Every structure is written in structure tokens, then in C-alpha cells.
PDB file of C-alpha atoms and ligand atoms in Angstrom:
ATOM      1  CA  MET A 148       0.000   0.000   0.000  1.00  0.00           C
ATOM      2  CA  PRO A 149       1.547   3.318  -1.061  1.00  0.00           C
ATOM      3  CA  GLN A 150       2.532   5.666   1.743  1.00  0.00           C
ATOM      4  CA  ILE A 151       1.630   9.328   1.551  1.00  0.00           C
ATOM      5  CA  PRO A 152       4.013  11.733   3.318  1.00  0.00           C
ATOM      6  CA  GLU A 153       2.530  13.380   6.443  1.00  0.00           C
ATOM      7  CA  LYS A 154       3.207  16.864   5.056  1.00  0.00           C
ATOM      8  CA  ILE A 155       0.755  16.296   2.210  1.00  0.00           C
ATOM      9  CA  HIS A 156      -2.689  17.396   3.385  1.00  0.00           C
ATOM     10  CA  GLU A 157      -4.624  17.080   0.173  1.00  0.00           C
ATOM     11  CA  LEU A 158      -4.799  14.047  -2.039  1.00  0.00           C
ATOM     12  CA  THR A 159      -5.699  13.474  -5.663  1.00  0.00           C
ATOM     13  CA  VAL A 160      -8.405  10.987  -6.477  1.00  0.00           C
ATOM     14  CA  GLY A 161      -5.693   8.590  -7.665  1.00  0.00           C
ATOM     15  CA  GLN A 162      -3.886   8.824  -4.323  1.00  0.00           C
ATOM     16  CA  VAL A 163      -7.084   8.233  -2.378  1.00  0.00           C
ATOM     17  CA  SER A 164      -7.853   5.291  -4.629  1.00  0.00           C
ATOM     18  CA  ALA A 165      -4.385   3.766  -4.290  1.00  0.00           C
ATOM     19  CA  ARG A 166      -4.289   4.223  -0.540  1.00  0.00           C
ATOM     20  CA  SER A 167      -7.854   3.153   0.236  1.00  0.00           C
ATOM     21  CA  GLY A 168      -8.233   0.383  -2.321  1.00  0.00           C
ATOM     22  CA  ALA A 169     -11.451   1.941  -3.619  1.00  0.00           C
ATOM     23  CA  ALA A 170     -11.745   2.369  -7.382  1.00  0.00           C
ATOM     24  CA  VAL A 171     -11.712   5.929  -8.712  1.00  0.00           C
ATOM     25  CA  SER A 172     -15.234   5.357 -10.025  1.00  0.00           C
ATOM     26  CA  ALA A 173     -16.335   4.296  -6.530  1.00  0.00           C
ATOM     27  CA  LEU A 174     -14.860   7.484  -5.063  1.00  0.00           C
ATOM     28  CA  HIS A 175     -16.720   9.573  -7.625  1.00  0.00           C
ATOM     29  CA  PHE A 176     -19.868   7.659  -6.744  1.00  0.00           C
ATOM     30  CA  TYR A 177     -19.377   8.214  -3.002  1.00  0.00           C
ATOM     31  CA  GLU A 178     -18.926  11.897  -3.697  1.00  0.00           C
ATOM     32  CA  ALA A 179     -22.024  12.071  -5.889  1.00  0.00           C
ATOM     33  CA  LYS A 180     -23.969  10.441  -3.045  1.00  0.00           C
ATOM     34  CA  GLY A 181     -22.654  12.915  -0.493  1.00  0.00           C
ATOM     35  CA  LEU A 182     -20.499  10.476   1.488  1.00  0.00           C
ATOM     36  CA  ILE A 183     -17.224  12.274   0.823  1.00  0.00           C
ATOM     37  CA  SER A 184     -16.395  15.700  -0.543  1.00  0.00           C
ATOM     38  CA  SER A 185     -13.553  17.430  -2.343  1.00  0.00           C
ATOM     39  CA  ARG A 186     -12.551  20.851  -3.463  1.00  0.00           C
ATOM     40  CA  ARG A 187     -11.713  21.681  -7.052  1.00  0.00           C
ATOM     41  CA  THR A 188      -8.408  23.134  -8.154  1.00  0.00           C
ATOM     42  CA  SER A 189      -8.218  25.940 -10.700  1.00  0.00           C
ATOM     43  CA  GLY A 190      -7.731  23.182 -13.271  1.00  0.00           C
ATOM     44  CA  ASN A 191     -10.991  21.577 -12.070  1.00  0.00           C
ATOM     45  CA  GLN A 192      -9.268  18.602 -10.494  1.00  0.00           C
ATOM     46  CA  ARG A 193     -10.553  17.070  -7.292  1.00  0.00           C
ATOM     47  CA  ARG A 194      -8.549  17.370  -4.105  1.00  0.00           C
ATOM     48  CA  TYR A 195      -9.511  15.430  -0.992  1.00  0.00           C
ATOM     49  CA  SER A 196      -8.490  16.230   2.540  1.00  0.00           C
ATOM     50  CA  ARG A 197      -6.395  13.556   4.161  1.00  0.00           C
ATOM     51  CA  ASP A 198      -9.193  12.499   6.520  1.00  0.00           C
ATOM     52  CA  THR A 199     -11.129  11.302   3.459  1.00  0.00           C
ATOM     53  CA  LEU A 200      -9.095   8.093   3.744  1.00  0.00           C
ATOM     54  CA  ARG A 201     -10.703   7.340   7.089  1.00  0.00           C
ATOM     55  CA  ARG A 202     -14.165   8.141   5.756  1.00  0.00           C
ATOM     56  CA  VAL A 203     -13.602   5.816   2.808  1.00  0.00           C
ATOM     57  CA  ALA A 204     -12.350   3.062   5.133  1.00  0.00           C
ATOM     58  CA  PHE A 205     -15.506   3.544   7.217  1.00  0.00           C
ATOM     59  CA  ILE A 206     -17.749   3.420   4.143  1.00  0.00           C
ATOM     60  CA  ARG A 207     -16.082   0.307   2.759  1.00  0.00           C
ATOM     61  CA  ALA A 208     -16.170  -1.509   6.086  1.00  0.00           C
ATOM     62  CA  ALA A 209     -19.877  -0.769   6.443  1.00  0.00           C
ATOM     63  CA  GLN A 210     -20.561  -1.799   2.850  1.00  0.00           C
ATOM     64  CA  ARG A 211     -18.709  -5.069   3.383  1.00  0.00           C
ATOM     65  CA  VAL A 212     -21.225  -6.084   6.012  1.00  0.00           C
ATOM     66  CA  GLY A 213     -24.129  -5.048   3.816  1.00  0.00           C
ATOM     67  CA  ILE A 214     -25.091  -1.649   5.226  1.00  0.00           C
ATOM     68  CA  PRO A 215     -26.809   0.392   2.476  1.00  0.00           C
ATOM     69  CA  LEU A 216     -25.067   3.568   1.315  1.00  0.00           C
ATOM     70  CA  ALA A 217     -28.020   5.717   2.378  1.00  0.00           C
ATOM     71  CA  THR A 218     -27.699   4.392   5.944  1.00  0.00           C
ATOM     72  CA  ILE A 219     -23.959   5.016   5.904  1.00  0.00           C
ATOM     73  CA  ARG A 220     -24.507   8.544   4.629  1.00  0.00           C
ATOM     74  CA  ASP A 221     -27.054   9.220   7.382  1.00  0.00           C
ATOM     75  CA  ALA A 222     -24.609   7.924   9.988  1.00  0.00           C
ATOM     76  CA  LEU A 223     -21.806  10.126   8.676  1.00  0.00           C
ATOM     77  CA  ALA A 224     -24.130  13.125   8.578  1.00  0.00           C
ATOM     78  CA  GLU A 225     -24.911  12.683  12.275  1.00  0.00           C
ATOM     79  CA  LEU A 226     -21.307  13.118  13.302  1.00  0.00           C
ATOM     80  CA  PRO A 227     -20.662  16.578  14.770  1.00  0.00           C
ATOM     81  CA  GLU A 228     -19.855  19.111  12.037  1.00  0.00           C
ATOM     82  CA  GLY A 229     -19.422  16.310   9.517  1.00  0.00           C
ATOM     83  CA  ARG A 230     -16.186  15.202  11.146  1.00  0.00           C
ATOM     84  CA  THR A 231     -14.342  12.042  10.294  1.00  0.00           C
ATOM     85  CA  PRO A 232     -15.528   8.954  12.190  1.00  0.00           C
ATOM     86  CA  THR A 233     -13.345   7.889  15.068  1.00  0.00           C
ATOM     87  CA  ARG A 234     -12.797   4.443  16.509  1.00  0.00           C
ATOM     88  CA  GLU A 235     -15.531   5.186  19.074  1.00  0.00           C
ATOM     89  CA  ASP A 236     -17.939   6.271  16.339  1.00  0.00           C
ATOM     90  CA  TRP A 237     -17.372   3.029  14.492  1.00  0.00           C
ATOM     91  CA  ALA A 238     -17.845   1.009  17.672  1.00  0.00           C
ATOM     92  CA  GLY A 239     -21.124   2.804  18.412  1.00  0.00           C
ATOM     93  CA  LEU A 240     -22.487   2.551  14.899  1.00  0.00           C
ATOM     94  CA  SER A 241     -21.516  -1.068  14.436  1.00  0.00           C
ATOM     95  CA  GLN A 242     -23.389  -1.814  17.677  1.00  0.00           C
ATOM     96  CA  THR A 243     -26.426   0.068  16.343  1.00  0.00           C
ATOM     97  CA  TRP A 244     -26.298  -1.887  13.112  1.00  0.00           C
ATOM     98  CA  ARG A 245     -25.984  -5.229  14.864  1.00  0.00           C
ATOM     99  CA  SER A 246     -29.710  -5.996  14.982  1.00  0.00           C
ATOM    100  CA  GLU A 247     -30.039  -5.044  11.318  1.00  0.00           C
ATOM    101  CA  LEU A 248     -27.169  -7.381  10.477  1.00  0.00           C
ATOM    102  CA  ASP A 249     -28.644 -10.180  12.599  1.00  0.00           C
ATOM    103  CA  GLU A 250     -31.890  -9.824  10.663  1.00  0.00           C
ATOM    104  CA  ARG A 251     -30.052  -9.999   7.338  1.00  0.00           C
ATOM    105  CA  ILE A 252     -28.127 -13.067   8.428  1.00  0.00           C
ATOM    106  CA  LYS A 253     -31.414 -14.721   9.391  1.00  0.00           C
ATOM    107  CA  GLN A 254     -32.896 -13.801   6.017  1.00  0.00           C
ATOM    108  CA  LEU A 255     -29.854 -15.120   4.145  1.00  0.00           C
ATOM    109  CA  GLY A 256     -30.025 -18.360   6.114  1.00  0.00           C
ATOM    110  CA  ARG A 257     -33.654 -18.731   5.075  1.00  0.00           C
ATOM    111  CA  LEU A 258     -32.753 -18.053   1.436  1.00  0.00           C
ATOM    112  CA  ARG A 259     -29.909 -20.562   1.563  1.00  0.00           C
ATOM    113  CA  ASP A 260     -32.130 -23.224   3.105  1.00  0.00           C
ATOM    114  CA  HIS A 261     -34.788 -22.815   0.416  1.00  0.00           C
ATOM    115  CA  LEU A 262     -32.548 -22.225  -2.569  1.00  0.00           C
ATOM    116  CA  THR A 263     -32.480 -25.901  -3.476  1.00  0.00           C
ATOM    117  CA  ASP A 264     -36.250 -25.696  -4.125  1.00  0.00           C
ATOM    118  CA  CYS A 265     -35.634 -22.913  -6.650  1.00  0.00           C
ATOM    119  CA  ILE A 266     -32.746 -24.426  -8.560  1.00  0.00           C
ATOM    120  CA  GLY A 267     -34.092 -25.415 -11.952  1.00  0.00           C
ATOM    121  CA  CYS A 268     -37.620 -24.271 -11.039  1.00  0.00           C
ATOM    122  CA  GLY A 269     -37.927 -20.722 -12.398  1.00  0.00           C
ATOM    123  CA  CYS A 270     -41.496 -20.079 -11.209  1.00  0.00           C
ATOM    124  CA  LEU A 271     -40.669 -17.071  -8.969  1.00  0.00           C
ATOM    125  CA  SER A 272     -44.100 -17.529  -7.429  1.00  0.00           C
ATOM    126  CA  LEU A 273     -45.145 -14.850  -4.941  1.00  0.00           C
ATOM    127  CA  GLU A 274     -46.899 -17.516  -2.914  1.00  0.00           C
ATOM    128  CA  THR A 275     -44.241 -20.165  -2.660  1.00  0.00           C
ATOM    129  CA  CYS A 276     -40.882 -18.865  -3.851  1.00  0.00           C
ATOM    130  CA  VAL A 277     -38.538 -17.536  -1.192  1.00  0.00           C
ATOM    131  CA  LEU A 278     -36.465 -15.758  -3.838  1.00  0.00           C
ATOM    132  CA  SER A 279     -39.294 -13.647  -5.251  1.00  0.00           C
ATOM    133  CA  ASN A 280     -40.899 -12.962  -1.865  1.00  0.00           C
ATOM    134  CA  PRO A 281     -38.143 -13.508   0.724  1.00  0.00           C
ATOM    135  CA  ASP A 282     -40.034 -12.101   3.692  1.00  0.00           C
ATOM    136  CA  ASP A 283     -43.417 -13.396   2.588  1.00  0.00           C
ATOM    137  CA  VAL A 284     -44.433  -9.755   2.982  1.00  0.00           C
ATOM    138  CA  PHE A 285     -47.689 -10.167   1.092  1.00  0.00           C
ATOM    139  CA  GLY A 286     -48.524 -13.618   2.363  1.00  0.00           C
ATOM    140  CA  ASP A 287     -50.885 -12.434   5.105  1.00  0.00           C
ATOM    141  CA  ARG A 288     -52.961 -10.011   3.120  1.00  0.00           C
ATOM    142  CA  LEU A 289     -52.666 -10.510  -0.637  1.00  0.00           C
ATOM    143  CA  VAL A 290     -52.077 -13.150  -3.267  1.00  0.00           C
ATOM    144  CA  GLY A 291     -51.574 -13.154  -7.029  1.00  0.00           C
ATOM    145  CA  SER A 292     -53.541 -10.683  -9.093  1.00  0.00           C
ATOM    146  CA  ARG A 293     -54.688  -8.623  -6.093  1.00  0.00           C
ATOM    147  CA  LEU A 294     -51.069  -7.768  -5.480  1.00  0.00           C
ATOM    148  CA  LEU A 295     -50.640  -6.811  -9.119  1.00  0.00           C
ATOM    149  CA  ASN A 296     -53.651  -4.507  -8.888  1.00  0.00           C
ATOM    150  CA  GLU A 297     -52.251  -2.874  -5.744  1.00  0.00           C
ATOM    151  CA  ARG A 298     -48.962  -2.209  -7.505  1.00  0.00           C
ATOM    152  CA  ARG A 299     -50.758  -0.693 -10.500  1.00  0.00           C
ATOM    153  CA  ALA A 300     -52.820   1.533  -8.221  1.00  0.00           C
ATOM    154  CA  ALA A 301     -49.655   2.755  -6.487  1.00  0.00           C
ATOM    155  CA  ARG A 302     -48.216   4.097  -9.784  1.00  0.00           C
TER     156      ARG A 302
HETATM  157  S1  FES B 279     -38.145 -20.319  -8.448  1.00  0.00           S
HETATM  158 FE1  FES B 279     -39.749 -21.702  -8.071  1.00  0.00          FE
HETATM  159  S2  FES B 279     -39.811 -21.890  -5.920  1.00  0.00           S
HETATM  160 FE2  FES B 279     -38.288 -20.379  -6.314  1.00  0.00          FE
END
């Protein structure tokens, strides 16, 4: 991993990419989504403050465990004055996200256990297929065409 001298306070997108392991396109995406920010030089090139590396590490760690970008952005926005997350911030947020992760793990376990029924089937039935309706969210109140009508009405 390339080292960046301490005296350098602003980084190019290439330096952030090389140091963080995130693709340049991912960094542009994070910026477009408001997760990181940069200033523009007179030549319209992006420059990131050094603490962007920690923000990117935070984002990537959260993404690795399946936290949606919108949730990550909300968490970063709650930090005082948009500061870089500290070790304590990460500890607190990862604790907050634990129940969400436990729920996802449960859901994935259910998908894994029922996947063998789907292999080679292809029906994607809303009534019986765990892939098309993983939480059976409509099972209690709607089936088949009634669901379709509800979706049409919502448009
Ligand atoms: S595809 Fe038929 S049960 Fe899942």
C-alpha cells in the first residue's frame, strides 16, 4: 500500500484510490452520493483532505457487512460538524447496526435453506418462492392478481 508523506494534506483521487483500495469510479460515486467531498483546483481537479481516507475506510467496512449507502450517509451526517468517524464512532455505529445485520443473516439463512427448491424451477411464485418474496411480505394479506392490482394503483 503506497505511503503518503505526512506533510501532504490534500490528495488526488488517484492517491485516495491507491491508498484506500477503492476504485476511482467508486470514489466519484461516493462523492455524488454525499459520502465524501472534495474541493476543485483551478484546473478543475478534485482534491480530498487527508481524513477522506478514514471516511472511505468507514464506508467500505460498512458496505462489506451489507449496510446500504443511504444508511452510511445518514450515519456520517450525524457526526458533529461532519467530522471524520473515530474508533468510538465506528464502535457505536456497528453496535447500532448489529440488529439489522442479525436480521439480514437470518434472512440469508432462510434463502440458503430454500434455494435448493428454486434451482431449476424458475417459477418465482409470490406464494411459494422464497427468492421472489423472501419475507413473505404479502402472504398475510394478498395473493396473485390482487397484489398486481395494488402495484398498478400505487403508480
Ligand atoms: S423459483 Fe420456483 S420456488 Fe423459487
